[in-house]
PDB file of C-alpha atoms in Angstrom:
ATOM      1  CA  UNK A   1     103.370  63.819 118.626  1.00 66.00           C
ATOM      2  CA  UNK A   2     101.482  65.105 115.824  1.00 64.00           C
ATOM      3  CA  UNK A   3     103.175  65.654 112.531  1.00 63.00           C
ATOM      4  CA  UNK A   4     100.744  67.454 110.342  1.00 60.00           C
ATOM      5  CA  UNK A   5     101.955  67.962 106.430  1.00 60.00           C
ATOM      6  CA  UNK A   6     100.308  70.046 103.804  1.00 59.00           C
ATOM      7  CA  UNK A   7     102.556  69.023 100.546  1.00 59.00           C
ATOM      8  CA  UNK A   8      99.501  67.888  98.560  1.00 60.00           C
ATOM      9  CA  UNK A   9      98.453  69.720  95.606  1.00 66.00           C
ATOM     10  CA  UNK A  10      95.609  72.084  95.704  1.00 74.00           C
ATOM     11  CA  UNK A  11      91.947  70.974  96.176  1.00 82.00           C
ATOM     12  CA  UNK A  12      89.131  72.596  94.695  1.00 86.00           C
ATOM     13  CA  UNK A  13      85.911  72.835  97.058  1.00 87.00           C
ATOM     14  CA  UNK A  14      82.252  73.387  95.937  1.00 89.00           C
ATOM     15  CA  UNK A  15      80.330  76.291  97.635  1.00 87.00           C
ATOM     16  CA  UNK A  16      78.167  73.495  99.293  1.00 89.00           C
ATOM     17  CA  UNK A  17      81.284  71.649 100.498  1.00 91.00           C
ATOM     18  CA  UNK A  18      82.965  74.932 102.271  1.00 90.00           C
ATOM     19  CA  UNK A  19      79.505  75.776 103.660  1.00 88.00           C
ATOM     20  CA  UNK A  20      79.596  72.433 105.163  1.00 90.00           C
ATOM     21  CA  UNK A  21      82.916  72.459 106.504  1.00 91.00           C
ATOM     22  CA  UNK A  22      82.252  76.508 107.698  1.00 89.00           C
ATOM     23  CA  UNK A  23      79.122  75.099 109.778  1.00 89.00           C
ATOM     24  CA  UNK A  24      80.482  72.291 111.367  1.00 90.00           C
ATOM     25  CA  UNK A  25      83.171  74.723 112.814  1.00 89.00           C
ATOM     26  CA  UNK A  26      80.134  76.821 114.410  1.00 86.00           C
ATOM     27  CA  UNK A  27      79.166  73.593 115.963  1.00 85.00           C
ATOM     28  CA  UNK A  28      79.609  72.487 119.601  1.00 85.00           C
ATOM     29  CA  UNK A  29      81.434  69.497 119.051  1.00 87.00           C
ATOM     30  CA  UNK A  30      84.620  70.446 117.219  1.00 88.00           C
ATOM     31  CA  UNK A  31      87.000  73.774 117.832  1.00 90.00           C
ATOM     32  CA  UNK A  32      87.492  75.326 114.256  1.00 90.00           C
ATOM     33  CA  UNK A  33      90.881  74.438 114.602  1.00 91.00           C
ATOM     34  CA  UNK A  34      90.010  70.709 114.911  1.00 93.00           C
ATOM     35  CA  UNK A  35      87.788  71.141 111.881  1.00 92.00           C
ATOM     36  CA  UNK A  36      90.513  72.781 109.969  1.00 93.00           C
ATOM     37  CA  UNK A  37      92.567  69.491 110.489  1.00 92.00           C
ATOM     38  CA  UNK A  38      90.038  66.942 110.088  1.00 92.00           C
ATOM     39  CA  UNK A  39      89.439  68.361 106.346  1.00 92.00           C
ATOM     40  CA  UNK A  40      92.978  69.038 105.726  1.00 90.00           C
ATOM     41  CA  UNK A  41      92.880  72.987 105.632  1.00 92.00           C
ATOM     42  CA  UNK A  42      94.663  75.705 107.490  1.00 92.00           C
ATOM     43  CA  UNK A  43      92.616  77.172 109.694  1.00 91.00           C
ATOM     44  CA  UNK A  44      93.463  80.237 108.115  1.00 91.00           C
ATOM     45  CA  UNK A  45      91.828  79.215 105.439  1.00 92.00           C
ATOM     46  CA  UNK A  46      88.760  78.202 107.266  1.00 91.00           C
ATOM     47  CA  UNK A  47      88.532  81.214 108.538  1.00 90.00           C
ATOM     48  CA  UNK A  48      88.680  83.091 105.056  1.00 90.00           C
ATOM     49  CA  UNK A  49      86.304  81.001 104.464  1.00 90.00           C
ATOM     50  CA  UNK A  50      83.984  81.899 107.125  1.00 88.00           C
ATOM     51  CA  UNK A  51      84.040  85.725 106.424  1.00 86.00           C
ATOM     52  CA  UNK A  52      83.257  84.679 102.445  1.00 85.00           C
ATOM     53  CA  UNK A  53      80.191  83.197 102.989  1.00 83.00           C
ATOM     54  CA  UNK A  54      79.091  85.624 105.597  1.00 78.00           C
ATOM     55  CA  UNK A  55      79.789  88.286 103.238  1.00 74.00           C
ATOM     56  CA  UNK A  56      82.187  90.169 105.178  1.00 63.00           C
ATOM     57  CA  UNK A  57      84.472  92.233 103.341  1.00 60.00           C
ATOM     58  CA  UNK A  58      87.386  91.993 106.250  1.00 54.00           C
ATOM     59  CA  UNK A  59      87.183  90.057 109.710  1.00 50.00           C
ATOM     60  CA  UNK A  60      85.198  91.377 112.267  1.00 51.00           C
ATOM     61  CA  UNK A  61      87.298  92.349 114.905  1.00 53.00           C
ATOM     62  CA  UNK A  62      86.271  94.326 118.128  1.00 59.00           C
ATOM     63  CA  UNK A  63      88.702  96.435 119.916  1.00 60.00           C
ATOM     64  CA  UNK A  64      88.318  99.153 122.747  1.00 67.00           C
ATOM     65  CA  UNK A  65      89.648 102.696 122.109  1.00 69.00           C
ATOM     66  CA  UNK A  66      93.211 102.883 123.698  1.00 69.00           C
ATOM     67  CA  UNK A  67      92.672 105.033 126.476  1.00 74.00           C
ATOM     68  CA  UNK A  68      94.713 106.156 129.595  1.00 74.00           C
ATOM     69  CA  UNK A  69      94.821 104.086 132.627  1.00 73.00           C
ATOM     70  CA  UNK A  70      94.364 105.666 136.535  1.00 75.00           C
ATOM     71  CA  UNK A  71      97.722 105.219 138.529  1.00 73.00           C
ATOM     72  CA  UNK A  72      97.812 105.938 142.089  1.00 72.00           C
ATOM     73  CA  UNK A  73     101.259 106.209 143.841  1.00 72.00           C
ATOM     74  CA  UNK A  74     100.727 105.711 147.607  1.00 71.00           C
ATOM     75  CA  UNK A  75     103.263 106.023 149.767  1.00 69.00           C
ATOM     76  CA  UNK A  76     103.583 102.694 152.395  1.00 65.00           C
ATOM     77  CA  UNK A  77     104.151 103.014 156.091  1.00 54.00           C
ATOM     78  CA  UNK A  78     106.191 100.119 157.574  1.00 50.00           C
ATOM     79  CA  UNK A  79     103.758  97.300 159.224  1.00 50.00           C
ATOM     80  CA  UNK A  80     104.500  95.394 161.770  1.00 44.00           C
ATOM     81  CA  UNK A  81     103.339  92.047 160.323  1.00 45.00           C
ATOM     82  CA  UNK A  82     103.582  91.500 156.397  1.00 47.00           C
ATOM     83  CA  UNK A  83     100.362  90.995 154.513  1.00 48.00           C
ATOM     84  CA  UNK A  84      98.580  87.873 153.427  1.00 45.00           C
ATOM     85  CA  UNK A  85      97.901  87.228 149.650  1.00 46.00           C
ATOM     86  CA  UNK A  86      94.143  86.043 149.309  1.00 47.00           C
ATOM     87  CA  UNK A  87      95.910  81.946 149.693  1.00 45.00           C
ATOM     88  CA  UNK A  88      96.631  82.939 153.093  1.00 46.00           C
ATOM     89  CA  UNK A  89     100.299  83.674 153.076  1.00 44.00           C
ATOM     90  CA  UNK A  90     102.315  86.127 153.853  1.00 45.00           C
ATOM     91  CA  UNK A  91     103.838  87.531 150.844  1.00 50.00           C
ATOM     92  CA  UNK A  92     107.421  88.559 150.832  1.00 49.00           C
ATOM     93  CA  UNK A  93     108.875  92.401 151.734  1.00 52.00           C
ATOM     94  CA  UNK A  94     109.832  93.894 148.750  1.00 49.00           C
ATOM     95  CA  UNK A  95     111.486  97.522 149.182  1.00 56.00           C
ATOM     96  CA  UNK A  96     112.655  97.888 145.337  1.00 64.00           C
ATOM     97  CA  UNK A  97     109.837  99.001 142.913  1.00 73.00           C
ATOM     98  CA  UNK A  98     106.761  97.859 143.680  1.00 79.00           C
ATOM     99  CA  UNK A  99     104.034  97.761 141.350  1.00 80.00           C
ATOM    100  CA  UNK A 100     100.303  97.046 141.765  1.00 80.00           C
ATOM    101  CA  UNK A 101      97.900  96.370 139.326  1.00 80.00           C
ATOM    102  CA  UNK A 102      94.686  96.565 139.756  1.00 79.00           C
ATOM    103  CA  UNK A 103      91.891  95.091 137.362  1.00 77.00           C
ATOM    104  CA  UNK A 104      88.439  95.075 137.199  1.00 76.00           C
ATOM    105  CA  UNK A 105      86.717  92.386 139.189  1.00 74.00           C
ATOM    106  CA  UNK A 106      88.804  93.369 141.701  1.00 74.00           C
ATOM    107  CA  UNK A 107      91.716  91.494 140.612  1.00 79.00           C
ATOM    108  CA  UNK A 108      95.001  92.628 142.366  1.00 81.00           C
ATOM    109  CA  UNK A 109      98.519  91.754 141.028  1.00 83.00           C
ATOM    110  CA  UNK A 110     101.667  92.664 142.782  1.00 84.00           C
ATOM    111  CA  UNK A 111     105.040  92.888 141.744  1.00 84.00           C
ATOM    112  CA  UNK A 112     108.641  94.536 142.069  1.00 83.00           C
ATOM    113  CA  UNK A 113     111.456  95.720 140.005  1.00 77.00           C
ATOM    114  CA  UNK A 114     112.671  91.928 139.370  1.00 82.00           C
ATOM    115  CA  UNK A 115     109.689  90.432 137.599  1.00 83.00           C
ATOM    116  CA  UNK A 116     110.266  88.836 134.285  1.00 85.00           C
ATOM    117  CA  UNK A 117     108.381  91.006 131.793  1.00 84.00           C
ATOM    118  CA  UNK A 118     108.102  88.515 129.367  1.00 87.00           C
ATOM    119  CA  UNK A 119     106.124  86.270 132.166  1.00 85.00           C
ATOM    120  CA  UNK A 120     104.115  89.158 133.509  1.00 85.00           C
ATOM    121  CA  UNK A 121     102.739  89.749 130.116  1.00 85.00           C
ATOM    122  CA  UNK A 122     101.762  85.861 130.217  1.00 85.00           C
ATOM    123  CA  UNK A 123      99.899  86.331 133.651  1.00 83.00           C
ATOM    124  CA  UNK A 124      98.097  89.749 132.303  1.00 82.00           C
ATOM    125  CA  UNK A 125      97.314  88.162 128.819  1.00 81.00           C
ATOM    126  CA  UNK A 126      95.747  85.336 130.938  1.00 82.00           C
ATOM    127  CA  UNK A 127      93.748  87.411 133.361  1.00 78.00           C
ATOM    128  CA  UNK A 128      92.264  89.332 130.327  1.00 75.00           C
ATOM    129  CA  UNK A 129      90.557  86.703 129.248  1.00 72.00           C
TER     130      UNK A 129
END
């Protein structure tokens, strides 16, 4: 366990010392996070730091335009033998509210009307990146 304190008092940093600190967290070695640490500064403030000397008035931050997604309700005939998931096994009948969700690269997740939202969410959030 890591205990990680910040009740010192506050440091001042040359522009050559924060320009240091901001390259090494472009650097291969270290995550900015881990630089943040190393020199005893939030990474909050590393990042602050980073849009300063980049000039950047706000952080650059690139979002798609909210737009409507294609749903397709098809109706499913009863099958004699259930259907494999892409491991190889079969998955379980569900007859209550089954949702599919298609993503680009051809990514395909199932579920029904008992799935934990709060764990979906998890799986999508993961999938997105």
């Amino acid at each position: 366990m890591e205990i990680i304190t910040r009740g010192e008092r506050r440091r001042r940093w040359t522009v050559e010392q924060k320009g240091e600190i901001v390259a090494e967290s472009y650097g291969p070695e270290l995550t900015p996070t881990e630089v943040a640490r190393k020199h005893g500064i939030s990474s909050g403030q590393l990042y602050r730091w980073r849009r300063e000397l980049l000039g950047l008035p706000v952080a650059v931050v690139r979002r798609t335009t909210p737009g409507f997604a294609e749903v397709a309700v098809a109706a499913t005939a009863p099958s004699a033998a259930p259907a494999s998931t892409s491991a190889g096994t079969p998955e379980s009948s569900c007859t209550n509210g089954r949702i599919e969700i298609v993503l680009p690269g051809d990514v395909i997740v199932r579920v029904d009307a008992e799935v934990d939202g709060a764990a979906l969410r998890r799986v999508l959030d993961a999938l997105r990146r």
